[in-house]
Structures are given as structure tokens and as C-alpha cells.
GROMACS .gro file of N, CA and C in nm:
model
  516
    1GLN      N    1   1.056   1.926   1.256
    1GLN     CA    2   1.056   1.819   1.166
    1GLN      C    3   1.007   1.858   1.042
    2ASN      N    4   1.072   1.827   0.933
    2ASN     CA    5   1.026   1.844   0.787
    2ASN      C    6   0.910   1.745   0.781
    3ILE      N    7   0.796   1.825   0.712
    3ILE     CA    8   0.717   1.735   0.702
    3ILE      C    9   0.680   1.610   0.636
    4LEU      N   10   0.794   1.651   0.518
    4LEU     CA   11   0.827   1.521   0.396
    4LEU      C   12   0.879   1.412   0.451
    5ASP      N   13   0.966   1.435   0.570
    5ASP     CA   14   1.006   1.324   0.671
    5ASP      C   15   0.921   1.213   0.703
    6ARG      N   16   0.776   1.238   0.699
    6ARG     CA   17   0.687   1.145   0.727
    6ARG      C   18   0.621   1.075   0.584
    7LEU      N   19   0.667   1.113   0.481
    7LEU     CA   20   0.605   1.075   0.361
    7LEU      C   21   0.691   0.972   0.302
    8TYR      N   22   0.665   0.839   0.281
    8TYR     CA   23   0.747   0.744   0.211
    8TYR      C   24   0.636   0.694   0.094
    9LEU      N   25   0.750   0.669  -0.046
    9LEU     CA   26   0.721   0.625  -0.146
    9LEU      C   27   0.700   0.439  -0.087
   10VAL      N   28   0.584   0.360  -0.151
   10VAL     CA   29   0.600   0.247  -0.105
   10VAL      C   30   0.540   0.152  -0.217
   11GLY      N   31   0.554   0.025  -0.188
   11GLY     CA   32   0.488  -0.047  -0.275
   11GLY      C   33   0.588  -0.091  -0.412
   12GLY      N   34   0.479  -0.139  -0.531
   12GLY     CA   35   0.566  -0.129  -0.682
   12GLY      C   36   0.637  -0.041  -0.712
   13ALA      N   37   0.611   0.088  -0.681
   13ALA     CA   38   0.653   0.210  -0.734
   13ALA      C   39   0.812   0.211  -0.698
   14THR      N   40   0.835   0.194  -0.571
   14THR     CA   41   0.979   0.169  -0.521
   14THR      C   42   1.026   0.052  -0.553
   15ARG      N   43   0.986  -0.054  -0.562
   15ARG     CA   44   1.025  -0.184  -0.653
   15ARG      C   45   1.058  -0.154  -0.802
   16ASP      N   46   0.992  -0.077  -0.860
   16ASP     CA   47   1.010  -0.068  -1.013
   16ASP      C   48   1.113   0.029  -1.007
   17ILE      N   49   1.133   0.142  -0.945
   17ILE     CA   50   1.233   0.245  -0.945
   17ILE      C   51   1.367   0.194  -0.929
   18LEU      N   52   1.362   0.086  -0.822
   18LEU     CA   53   1.514   0.009  -0.818
   18LEU      C   54   1.545  -0.110  -0.914
   19LEU      N   55   1.447  -0.112  -0.989
   19LEU     CA   56   1.455  -0.200  -1.092
   19LEU      C   57   1.476  -0.158  -1.214
   20LYS      N   58   1.503  -0.007  -1.215
   20LYS     CA   59   1.533   0.094  -1.306
   20LYS      C   60   1.392   0.060  -1.448
   21LYS      N   61   1.268   0.046  -1.371
   21LYS     CA   62   1.135   0.053  -1.434
   21LYS      C   63   1.057   0.167  -1.418
   22THR      N   64   0.965   0.229  -1.528
   22THR     CA   65   0.882   0.289  -1.484
   22THR      C   66   0.755   0.256  -1.413
   23PRO      N   67   0.727   0.292  -1.311
   23PRO     CA   68   0.598   0.254  -1.240
   23PRO      C   69   0.478   0.309  -1.303
   24ALA      N   70   0.411   0.184  -1.250
   24ALA     CA   71   0.259   0.207  -1.311
   24ALA      C   72   0.180   0.322  -1.239
   25ASP      N   73   0.185   0.336  -1.092
   25ASP     CA   74   0.122   0.403  -1.024
   25ASP      C   75   0.239   0.446  -0.934
   26TYR      N   76   0.199   0.538  -0.823
   26TYR     CA   77   0.290   0.597  -0.724
   26TYR      C   78   0.204   0.566  -0.593
   27ASP      N   79   0.230   0.490  -0.499
   27ASP     CA   80   0.165   0.473  -0.377
   27ASP      C   81   0.247   0.539  -0.261
   28PHE      N   82   0.192   0.627  -0.205
   28PHE     CA   83   0.265   0.704  -0.072
   28PHE      C   84   0.177   0.664   0.052
   29VAL      N   85   0.271   0.645   0.166
   29VAL     CA   86   0.203   0.645   0.274
   29VAL      C   87   0.245   0.764   0.370
   30PHE      N   88   0.148   0.842   0.443
   30PHE     CA   89   0.196   0.956   0.520
   30PHE      C   90   0.159   0.917   0.673
   31TYR      N   91   0.257   0.969   0.764
   31TYR     CA   92   0.243   0.942   0.927
   31TYR      C   93   0.198   1.077   0.965
   32GLY      N   94   0.072   1.134   0.917
   32GLY     CA   95  -0.019   1.219   0.979
   32GLY      C   96  -0.143   1.251   0.927
   33SER      N   97  -0.192   1.373   0.937
   33SER     CA   98  -0.360   1.353   0.886
   33SER      C   99  -0.365   1.406   0.718
   34ILE      N  100  -0.470   1.382   0.675
   34ILE     CA  101  -0.528   1.380   0.533
   34ILE      C  102  -0.497   1.564   0.536
   35THR      N  103  -0.555   1.634   0.646
   35THR     CA  104  -0.523   1.795   0.638
   35THR      C  105  -0.348   1.803   0.602
   36GLU      N  106  -0.276   1.761   0.667
   36GLU     CA  107  -0.138   1.806   0.661
   36GLU      C  108  -0.096   1.747   0.496
   37ILE      N  109  -0.165   1.633   0.454
   37ILE     CA  110  -0.122   1.576   0.268
   37ILE      C  111  -0.161   1.721   0.223
   38GLN      N  112  -0.303   1.764   0.229
   38GLN     CA  113  -0.337   1.871   0.166
   38GLN      C  114  -0.240   1.986   0.132
   39THR      N  115  -0.180   2.015   0.297
   39THR     CA  116  -0.092   2.132   0.281
   39THR      C  117   0.036   2.096   0.200
   40ILE      N  118   0.068   1.987   0.193
   40ILE     CA  119   0.196   1.931   0.113
   40ILE      C  120   0.149   1.950  -0.030
   41ILE      N  121   0.051   1.932  -0.076
   41ILE     CA  122  -0.032   1.974  -0.223
   41ILE      C  123  -0.025   2.130  -0.222
   42ASN      N  124  -0.056   2.170  -0.134
   42ASN     CA  125  -0.097   2.339  -0.158
   42ASN      C  126   0.063   2.409  -0.176
   43HIS      N  127   0.154   2.335  -0.126
   43HIS     CA  128   0.278   2.415  -0.090
   43HIS      C  129   0.378   2.368  -0.209
   44THR      N  130   0.304   2.285  -0.308
   44THR     CA  131   0.403   2.247  -0.403
   44THR      C  132   0.473   2.353  -0.495
   45LYS      N  133   0.568   2.370  -0.569
   45LYS     CA  134   0.631   2.483  -0.637
   45LYS      C  135   0.601   2.470  -0.775
   46MET      N  136   0.433   2.415  -0.805
   46MET     CA  137   0.391   2.407  -0.933
   46MET      C  138   0.331   2.575  -0.988
   47THR      N  139   0.313   2.574  -1.117
   47THR     CA  140   0.235   2.697  -1.144
   47THR      C  141   0.121   2.655  -1.152
   48GLN      N  142   0.002   2.730  -1.165
   48GLN     CA  143  -0.122   2.728  -1.161
   48GLN      C  144  -0.157   2.632  -1.280
   49ASN      N  145  -0.111   2.669  -1.415
   49ASN     CA  146  -0.132   2.591  -1.533
   49ASN      C  147  -0.094   2.429  -1.508
   50GLN      N  148   0.016   2.409  -1.436
   50GLN     CA  149   0.077   2.303  -1.386
   50GLN      C  150  -0.035   2.211  -1.295
   51LEU      N  151  -0.094   2.306  -1.203
   51LEU     CA  152  -0.164   2.221  -1.134
   51LEU      C  153  -0.298   2.157  -1.168
   52ASN      N  154  -0.338   2.273  -1.283
   52ASN     CA  155  -0.474   2.238  -1.350
   52ASN      C  156  -0.452   2.112  -1.421
   53ASP      N  157  -0.344   2.051  -1.458
   53ASP     CA  158  -0.315   1.895  -1.525
   53ASP      C  159  -0.353   1.811  -1.437
   54PHE      N  160  -0.386   1.844  -1.287
   54PHE     CA  161  -0.409   1.730  -1.185
   54PHE      C  162  -0.541   1.726  -1.133
   55GLU      N  163  -0.582   1.589  -1.116
   55GLU     CA  164  -0.730   1.605  -1.045
   55GLU      C  165  -0.692   1.554  -0.913
   56VAL      N  166  -0.738   1.612  -0.795
   56VAL     CA  167  -0.713   1.570  -0.689
   56VAL      C  168  -0.824   1.553  -0.619
   57ARG      N  169  -0.874   1.405  -0.543
   57ARG     CA  170  -0.948   1.349  -0.486
   57ARG      C  171  -0.942   1.319  -0.346
   58LYS      N  172  -1.037   1.345  -0.278
   58LYS     CA  173  -1.030   1.316  -0.136
   58LYS      C  174  -1.103   1.182  -0.099
   59ASN      N  175  -1.039   1.068  -0.054
   59ASN     CA  176  -1.103   0.959  -0.028
   59ASN      C  177  -1.125   0.934   0.131
   60LYS      N  178  -1.237   0.968   0.199
   60LYS     CA  179  -1.271   0.962   0.326
   60LYS      C  180  -1.270   0.845   0.393
   61SER      N  181  -1.213   0.674   0.333
   61SER     CA  182  -1.235   0.589   0.393
   61SER      C  183  -1.198   0.607   0.519
   62LYS      N  184  -1.257   0.544   0.620
   62LYS     CA  185  -1.203   0.514   0.771
   62LYS      C  186  -1.104   0.439   0.781
   63LYS      N  187  -1.108   0.309   0.700
   63LYS     CA  188  -0.977   0.251   0.702
   63LYS      C  189  -0.838   0.278   0.623
   64TYR      N  190  -0.861   0.341   0.505
   64TYR     CA  191  -0.754   0.409   0.458
   64TYR      C  192  -0.815   0.545   0.405
   65PRO      N  193  -0.770   0.678   0.480
   65PRO     CA  194  -0.805   0.798   0.435
   65PRO      C  195  -0.666   0.845   0.325
   66MET      N  196  -0.714   0.875   0.232
   66MET     CA  197  -0.617   0.894   0.113
   66MET      C  198  -0.676   1.009   0.025
   67ILE      N  199  -0.556   1.073  -0.028
   67ILE     CA  200  -0.593   1.184  -0.139
   67ILE      C  201  -0.544   1.082  -0.261
   68GLU      N  202  -0.638   1.094  -0.369
   68GLU     CA  203  -0.568   1.047  -0.517
   68GLU      C  204  -0.558   1.162  -0.626
   69ILE      N  205  -0.419   1.132  -0.653
   69ILE     CA  206  -0.419   1.272  -0.758
   69ILE      C  207  -0.395   1.207  -0.898
   70PHE      N  208  -0.439   1.254  -0.996
   70PHE     CA  209  -0.465   1.179  -1.142
   70PHE      C  210  -0.380   1.293  -1.234
   71HIS      N  211  -0.295   1.218  -1.326
   71HIS     CA  212  -0.244   1.306  -1.424
   71HIS      C  213  -0.264   1.269  -1.566
   72GLN      N  214  -0.303   1.343  -1.638
   72GLN     CA  215  -0.289   1.305  -1.799
   72GLN      C  216  -0.202   1.366  -1.886
   73ASP      N  217  -0.082   1.306  -1.924
   73ASP     CA  218   0.004   1.384  -2.002
   73ASP      C  219  -0.055   1.401  -2.161
   74PRO      N  220   0.026   1.487  -2.245
   74PRO     CA  221  -0.031   1.516  -2.399
   74PRO      C  222  -0.066   1.352  -2.465
   75TYR      N  223  -0.013   1.231  -2.425
   75TYR     CA  224   0.005   1.123  -2.498
   75TYR      C  225  -0.109   1.030  -2.442
   76ASN      N  226  -0.188   1.106  -2.374
   76ASN     CA  227  -0.330   1.022  -2.287
   76ASN      C  228  -0.289   0.922  -2.190
   77ARG      N  229  -0.169   0.933  -2.145
   77ARG     CA  230  -0.101   0.855  -2.047
   77ARG      C  231  -0.150   0.900  -1.912
   78VAL      N  232  -0.227   0.800  -1.811
   78VAL     CA  233  -0.263   0.852  -1.699
   78VAL      C  234  -0.163   0.781  -1.583
   79THR      N  235  -0.100   0.908  -1.491
   79THR     CA  236  -0.032   0.861  -1.383
   79THR      C  237  -0.148   0.889  -1.248
   80GLN      N  238  -0.125   0.797  -1.193
   80GLN     CA  239  -0.219   0.793  -1.044
   80GLN      C  240  -0.106   0.782  -0.910
   81MET      N  241  -0.132   0.881  -0.834
   81MET     CA  242  -0.066   0.867  -0.733
   81MET      C  243  -0.178   0.869  -0.587
   82GLN      N  244  -0.135   0.793  -0.509
   82GLN     CA  245  -0.219   0.783  -0.401
   82GLN      C  246  -0.142   0.833  -0.260
   83ILE      N  247  -0.194   0.915  -0.161
   83ILE     CA  248  -0.139   0.930  -0.078
   83ILE      C  249  -0.230   0.881   0.064
   84CYS      N  250  -0.179   0.791   0.092
   84CYS     CA  251  -0.260   0.730   0.194
   84CYS      C  252  -0.227   0.755   0.366
   85GLN      N  253  -0.321   0.815   0.440
   85GLN     CA  254  -0.305   0.817   0.595
   85GLN      C  255  -0.248   0.690   0.647
   86ASP      N  256  -0.153   0.663   0.716
   86ASP     CA  257  -0.175   0.567   0.772
   86ASP      C  258  -0.224   0.528   0.888
   87THR      N  259  -0.281   0.427   0.896
   87THR     CA  260  -0.363   0.414   1.008
   87THR      C  261  -0.300   0.288   1.102
   88THR      N  262  -0.167   0.224   1.105
   88THR     CA  263  -0.150   0.142   1.174
   88THR      C  264  -0.036   0.188   1.289
   89GLY      N  265   0.019   0.317   1.248
   89GLY     CA  266   0.098   0.365   1.354
   89GLY      C  267   0.236   0.344   1.375
   90SER      N  268   0.276   0.256   1.247
   90SER     CA  269   0.422   0.256   1.251
   90SER      C  270   0.462   0.167   1.116
   91ASP      N  271   0.585   0.241   1.076
   91ASP     CA  272   0.660   0.163   0.963
   91ASP      C  273   0.651   0.011   0.936
   92LEU      N  274   0.664  -0.039   1.077
   92LEU     CA  275   0.681  -0.187   1.043
   92LEU      C  276   0.530  -0.250   1.037
   93ALA      N  277   0.440  -0.202   1.121
   93ALA     CA  278   0.306  -0.261   1.114
   93ALA      C  279   0.244  -0.251   0.960
   94ASN      N  280   0.282  -0.134   0.887
   94ASN     CA  281   0.259  -0.115   0.767
   94ASN      C  282   0.327  -0.216   0.686
   95ALA      N  283   0.422  -0.236   0.673
   95ALA     CA  284   0.505  -0.302   0.585
   95ALA      C  285   0.461  -0.434   0.624
   96LEU      N  286   0.434  -0.498   0.726
   96LEU     CA  287   0.352  -0.632   0.780
   96LEU      C  288   0.245  -0.668   0.682
   97GLN      N  289   0.170  -0.557   0.654
   97GLN     CA  290   0.044  -0.574   0.558
   97GLN      C  291   0.101  -0.601   0.419
   98ARG      N  292   0.207  -0.587   0.358
   98ARG     CA  293   0.223  -0.579   0.228
   98ARG      C  294   0.275  -0.751   0.200
   99ASP      N  295   0.253  -0.788   0.089
   99ASP     CA  296   0.275  -0.953   0.059
   99ASP      C  297   0.395  -0.987   0.036
  100LEU      N  298   0.465  -0.927  -0.047
  100LEU     CA  299   0.624  -0.982  -0.091
  100LEU      C  300   0.738  -0.892  -0.013
  101THR      N  301   0.843  -0.902   0.033
  101THR     CA  302   0.933  -0.872   0.060
  101THR      C  303   0.978  -0.723  -0.044
  102ILE      N  304   0.975  -0.783  -0.151
  102ILE     CA  305   1.010  -0.675  -0.269
  102ILE      C  306   0.926  -0.547  -0.292
  103ASN      N  307   0.785  -0.579  -0.213
  103ASN     CA  308   0.672  -0.451  -0.226
  103ASN      C  309   0.692  -0.398  -0.091
  104ALA      N  310   0.760  -0.421  -0.011
  104ALA     CA  311   0.790  -0.351   0.128
  104ALA      C  312   0.898  -0.288   0.138
  105ILE      N  313   0.938  -0.226   0.038
  105ILE     CA  314   1.066  -0.143   0.057
  105ILE      C  315   1.010   0.009   0.049
  106TYR      N  316   1.047   0.103   0.138
  106TYR     CA  317   0.988   0.233   0.167
  106TYR      C  318   1.103   0.308   0.134
  107TYR      N  319   1.029   0.422   0.070
  107TYR     CA  320   1.151   0.528   0.008
  107TYR      C  321   1.084   0.656   0.131
  108ASN      N  322   1.167   0.689   0.202
  108ASN     CA  323   1.159   0.839   0.285
  108ASN      C  324   1.197   0.941   0.186
  109VAL      N  325   1.095   1.032   0.145
  109VAL     CA  326   1.096   1.120   0.046
  109VAL      C  327   1.148   1.238   0.129
  110GLY      N  328   1.145   1.276   0.241
  110GLY     CA  329   1.225   1.396   0.306
  110GLY      C  330   1.397   1.350   0.350
  111LYS      N  331   1.408   1.239   0.397
  111LYS     CA  332   1.551   1.190   0.424
  111LYS      C  333   1.604   1.134   0.318
  112LYS      N  334   1.553   1.104   0.205
  112LYS     CA  335   1.625   1.032   0.090
  112LYS      C  336   1.677   0.919   0.119
  113CYS      N  337   1.632   0.807   0.167
  113CYS     CA  338   1.674   0.714   0.227
  113CYS      C  339   1.563   0.571   0.230
  114TYR      N  340   1.614   0.473   0.216
  114TYR     CA  341   1.527   0.369   0.189
  114TYR      C  342   1.513   0.284   0.358
  115TYR      N  343   1.367   0.238   0.371
  115TYR     CA  344   1.370   0.157   0.501
  115TYR      C  345   1.319   0.013   0.438
  116ASP      N  346   1.353  -0.102   0.470
  116ASP     CA  347   1.384  -0.199   0.415
  116ASP      C  348   1.372  -0.325   0.526
  117PRO      N  349   1.258  -0.335   0.600
  117PRO     CA  350   1.243  -0.426   0.687
  117PRO      C  351   1.260  -0.570   0.699
  118PHE      N  352   1.237  -0.614   0.556
  118PHE     CA  353   1.238  -0.771   0.511
  118PHE      C  354   1.354  -0.788   0.411
  119ASN      N  355   1.470  -0.702   0.411
  119ASN     CA  356   1.531  -0.729   0.328
  119ASN      C  357   1.501  -0.760   0.159
  120GLY      N  358   1.408  -0.659   0.116
  120GLY     CA  359   1.336  -0.673  -0.007
  120GLY      C  360   1.438  -0.644  -0.122
  121ARG      N  361   1.515  -0.554  -0.080
  121ARG     CA  362   1.673  -0.525  -0.164
  121ARG      C  363   1.749  -0.607  -0.200
  122ARG      N  364   1.782  -0.709  -0.084
  122ARG     CA  365   1.834  -0.826  -0.135
  122ARG      C  366   1.787  -0.921  -0.193
  123ASP      N  367   1.641  -0.938  -0.179
  123ASP     CA  368   1.549  -1.036  -0.295
  123ASP      C  369   1.545  -0.966  -0.433
  124LEU      N  370   1.575  -0.825  -0.446
  124LEU     CA  371   1.533  -0.765  -0.574
  124LEU      C  372   1.714  -0.814  -0.631
  125ASP      N  373   1.817  -0.795  -0.564
  125ASP     CA  374   1.950  -0.815  -0.640
  125ASP      C  375   1.939  -0.977  -0.657
  126VAL      N  376   1.892  -1.053  -0.603
  126VAL     CA  377   1.907  -1.201  -0.643
  126VAL      C  378   1.772  -1.256  -0.736
  127ASN      N  379   1.679  -1.150  -0.748
  127ASN     CA  380   1.583  -1.186  -0.839
  127ASN      C  381   1.482  -1.307  -0.775
  128ARG      N  382   1.452  -1.277  -0.656
  128ARG     CA  383   1.366  -1.373  -0.575
  128ARG      C  384   1.228  -1.329  -0.517
  129PHE      N  385   1.131  -1.399  -0.536
  129PHE     CA  386   1.008  -1.390  -0.477
  129PHE      C  387   0.987  -1.439  -0.305
  130LYS      N  388   0.975  -1.376  -0.210
  130LYS     CA  389   0.947  -1.415  -0.092
  130LYS      C  390   0.859  -1.340  -0.028
  131LEU      N  391   0.754  -1.432   0.052
  131LEU     CA  392   0.641  -1.369   0.085
  131LEU      C  393   0.690  -1.315   0.258
  132ILE      N  394   0.592  -1.224   0.289
  132ILE     CA  395   0.635  -1.199   0.434
  132ILE      C  396   0.524  -1.259   0.528
  133ALA      N  397   0.613  -1.367   0.579
  133ALA     CA  398   0.508  -1.457   0.672
  133ALA      C  399   0.620  -1.527   0.748
  134GLU      N  400   0.587  -1.596   0.841
  134GLU     CA  401   0.671  -1.707   0.909
  134GLU      C  402   0.671  -1.834   0.805
  135SER      N  403   0.551  -1.865   0.737
  135SER     CA  404   0.527  -2.004   0.655
  135SER      C  405   0.443  -1.912   0.536
  136PRO      N  406   0.483  -1.978   0.428
  136PRO     CA  407   0.392  -1.963   0.281
  136PRO      C  408   0.259  -1.985   0.322
  137GLN      N  409   0.238  -2.103   0.396
  137GLN     CA  410   0.116  -2.151   0.419
  137GLN      C  411   0.024  -2.068   0.516
  138GLN      N  412   0.090  -2.021   0.618
  138GLN     CA  413   0.002  -1.907   0.727
  138GLN      C  414  -0.019  -1.792   0.645
  139ARG      N  415   0.044  -1.766   0.566
  139ARG     CA  416   0.024  -1.602   0.487
  139ARG      C  417  -0.092  -1.638   0.380
  140ILE      N  418  -0.110  -1.775   0.305
  140ILE     CA  419  -0.208  -1.812   0.202
  140ILE      C  420  -0.313  -1.820   0.266
  141ILE      N  421  -0.331  -1.882   0.365
  141ILE     CA  422  -0.447  -1.940   0.476
  141ILE      C  423  -0.525  -1.791   0.505
  142LYS      N  424  -0.448  -1.698   0.587
  142LYS     CA  425  -0.487  -1.544   0.601
  142LYS      C  426  -0.531  -1.486   0.488
  143ASP      N  427  -0.467  -1.476   0.362
  143ASP     CA  428  -0.474  -1.393   0.256
  143ASP      C  429  -0.473  -1.465   0.133
  144PRO      N  430  -0.602  -1.558   0.093
  144PRO     CA  431  -0.528  -1.641  -0.051
  144PRO      C  432  -0.523  -1.555  -0.148
  145SER      N  433  -0.587  -1.425  -0.178
  145SER     CA  434  -0.552  -1.332  -0.293
  145SER      C  435  -0.403  -1.306  -0.321
  146VAL      N  436  -0.323  -1.342  -0.206
  146VAL     CA  437  -0.156  -1.323  -0.243
  146VAL      C  438  -0.128  -1.424  -0.325
  147LEU      N  439  -0.157  -1.539  -0.360
  147LEU     CA  440  -0.134  -1.631  -0.500
  147LEU      C  441  -0.172  -1.572  -0.622
  148LEU      N  442  -0.304  -1.482  -0.633
  148LEU     CA  443  -0.324  -1.436  -0.743
  148LEU      C  444  -0.204  -1.307  -0.774
  149ARG      N  445  -0.159  -1.256  -0.682
  149ARG     CA  446  -0.064  -1.134  -0.662
  149ARG      C  447   0.070  -1.189  -0.725
  150LEU      N  448   0.070  -1.300  -0.647
  150LEU     CA  449   0.212  -1.384  -0.680
  150LEU      C  450   0.238  -1.426  -0.796
  151LEU      N  451   0.133  -1.441  -0.881
  151LEU     CA  452   0.137  -1.500  -0.994
  151LEU      C  453   0.123  -1.414  -1.109
  152LYS      N  454   0.079  -1.311  -1.089
  152LYS     CA  455   0.098  -1.170  -1.154
  152LYS      C  456   0.245  -1.134  -1.168
  153MET      N  457   0.308  -1.104  -1.027
  153MET     CA  458   0.446  -1.079  -1.042
  153MET      C  459   0.540  -1.183  -1.105
  154MET      N  460   0.499  -1.314  -1.106
  154MET     CA  461   0.567  -1.412  -1.183
  154MET      C  462   0.584  -1.385  -1.304
  155ALA      N  463   0.459  -1.346  -1.392
  155ALA     CA  464   0.442  -1.296  -1.537
  155ALA      C  465   0.518  -1.178  -1.542
  156LYS      N  466   0.520  -1.090  -1.489
  156LYS     CA  467   0.564  -0.958  -1.493
  156LYS      C  468   0.731  -0.978  -1.478
  157HIS      N  469   0.771  -1.045  -1.406
  157HIS     CA  470   0.921  -1.087  -1.379
  157HIS      C  471   0.960  -1.217  -1.402
  158PRO      N  472   0.959  -1.267  -1.518
  158PRO     CA  473   0.993  -1.410  -1.530
  158PRO      C  474   1.132  -1.457  -1.499
  159THR      N  475   1.210  -1.360  -1.475
  159THR     CA  476   1.368  -1.420  -1.439
  159THR      C  477   1.374  -1.453  -1.291
  160PHE      N  478   1.278  -1.402  -1.218
  160PHE     CA  479   1.263  -1.413  -1.085
  160PHE      C  480   1.213  -1.544  -1.017
  161THR      N  481   1.276  -1.620  -0.916
  161THR     CA  482   1.239  -1.748  -0.863
  161THR      C  483   1.181  -1.749  -0.732
  162LEU      N  484   1.128  -1.850  -0.701
  162LEU     CA  485   1.083  -1.834  -0.560
  162LEU      C  486   1.161  -1.891  -0.484
  163GLU      N  487   1.142  -1.819  -0.331
  163GLU     CA  488   1.242  -1.864  -0.228
  163GLU      C  489   1.205  -1.997  -0.196
  164ASN      N  490   1.307  -2.091  -0.138
  164ASN     CA  491   1.302  -2.232  -0.071
  164ASN      C  492   1.156  -2.251  -0.028
  165ASN      N  493   1.127  -2.181   0.089
  165ASN     CA  494   1.007  -2.218   0.157
  165ASN      C  495   0.870  -2.197   0.048
  166LEU      N  496   0.881  -2.135  -0.034
  166LEU     CA  497   0.739  -2.111  -0.118
  166LEU      C  498   0.755  -2.253  -0.221
  167LYS      N  499   0.867  -2.244  -0.266
  167LYS     CA  500   0.906  -2.371  -0.357
  167LYS      C  501   0.865  -2.500  -0.268
  168ARG      N  502   0.878  -2.518  -0.143
  168ARG     CA  503   0.830  -2.655  -0.096
  168ARG      C  504   0.703  -2.651  -0.104
  169TYR      N  505   0.614  -2.521  -0.047
  169TYR     CA  506   0.498  -2.494  -0.005
  169TYR      C  507   0.404  -2.549  -0.155
  170PHE      N  508   0.483  -2.525  -0.287
  170PHE     CA  509   0.400  -2.547  -0.404
  170PHE      C  510   0.431  -2.698  -0.445
  171SER      N  511   0.547  -2.756  -0.401
  171SER     CA  512   0.592  -2.900  -0.411
  171SER      C  513   0.493  -2.993  -0.365
  172ASN      N  514   0.412  -2.941  -0.255
  172ASN     CA  515   0.375  -3.049  -0.152
  172ASN      C  516   0.215  -3.064  -0.215
   0.00000   0.00000   0.00000
């Protein structure tokens, strides 16, 4: 199996690319070990000069082991990439940890295809915010910070609307 078949671009980067916007950062989930992630980086086809422009840091967190890659371009813009070792064991379990359907769209780097368990692409097509939960109340009780992320997303995407369950939650 190709090692890149286990590497997924996730979250806001995938959403922004589908919206034809430049992502602020790039988050990846890898189904394998940090050592294998390092192998991917070591086998990139970049010259040594290009590699010198990148700063690679290992974060050995037990919850989210990851490698962070930082690049600063000639205009002093910094791009950050995080390649996180999956600790949930499955695409669906990982996606369930996301807040909105539009942030739970995965792009498989090796197979060049999308994994979209909550129909986030449909929500992007109709400019809709929808929480990943049985009910908005359950999700907000479980993680109140989802409200702050939702407000941030609403400011960033003013043409988007709230899905009906979320509208009802805020109406009560």
C-alpha cells in the first residue's frame, strides 16, 4: 500500500480549497506512526536548499503526536502544516471530533479523492453551517467552545446560513 494512501488533508484547509480560497494553514491526519511521517518528509523530492527553508518540529504529545512544518516565503508570510498521527483508529471516529460538517471533509492525498461522512460538500454548495451532532444542544453542552468557532466561521463566511436545527436552538 502506498504510504500516501494513509495521509489526509483535513479541516479548514480542505474546506477553503473547495471554496477556492487560500488556506491559512494545512492540517493533515496520518494513519500510521510519527516515524512513518518523518519518512514521507525525508523522501520528498525537494532540493536541500528548498528543505532548508522549512522548519520541522516533532511534538510528542500523547494525545496528538504530530510533526509541525513551518515555511516562511520571501514576503514573510508563514505557512504552517501539521501532520498529526491519528489516535482514534478510524476516519469516522476522527471526523466525529470535528465541529461542523464543512470542517469534516477529508482529502486522501494518495488516492486523490474525498471522504465526506457528514455531507459537508453539500453544505458548502448551499452555504450552510451544520453541527456534527444529534442535536445542537448536545454538541454545545459537550463542547461550549463550538459556539466561538461557529461565530468565527459566521464572520468569515457571511453568506452562509444556519441549518434549521441550529436556527431553532438559537431561537429558544
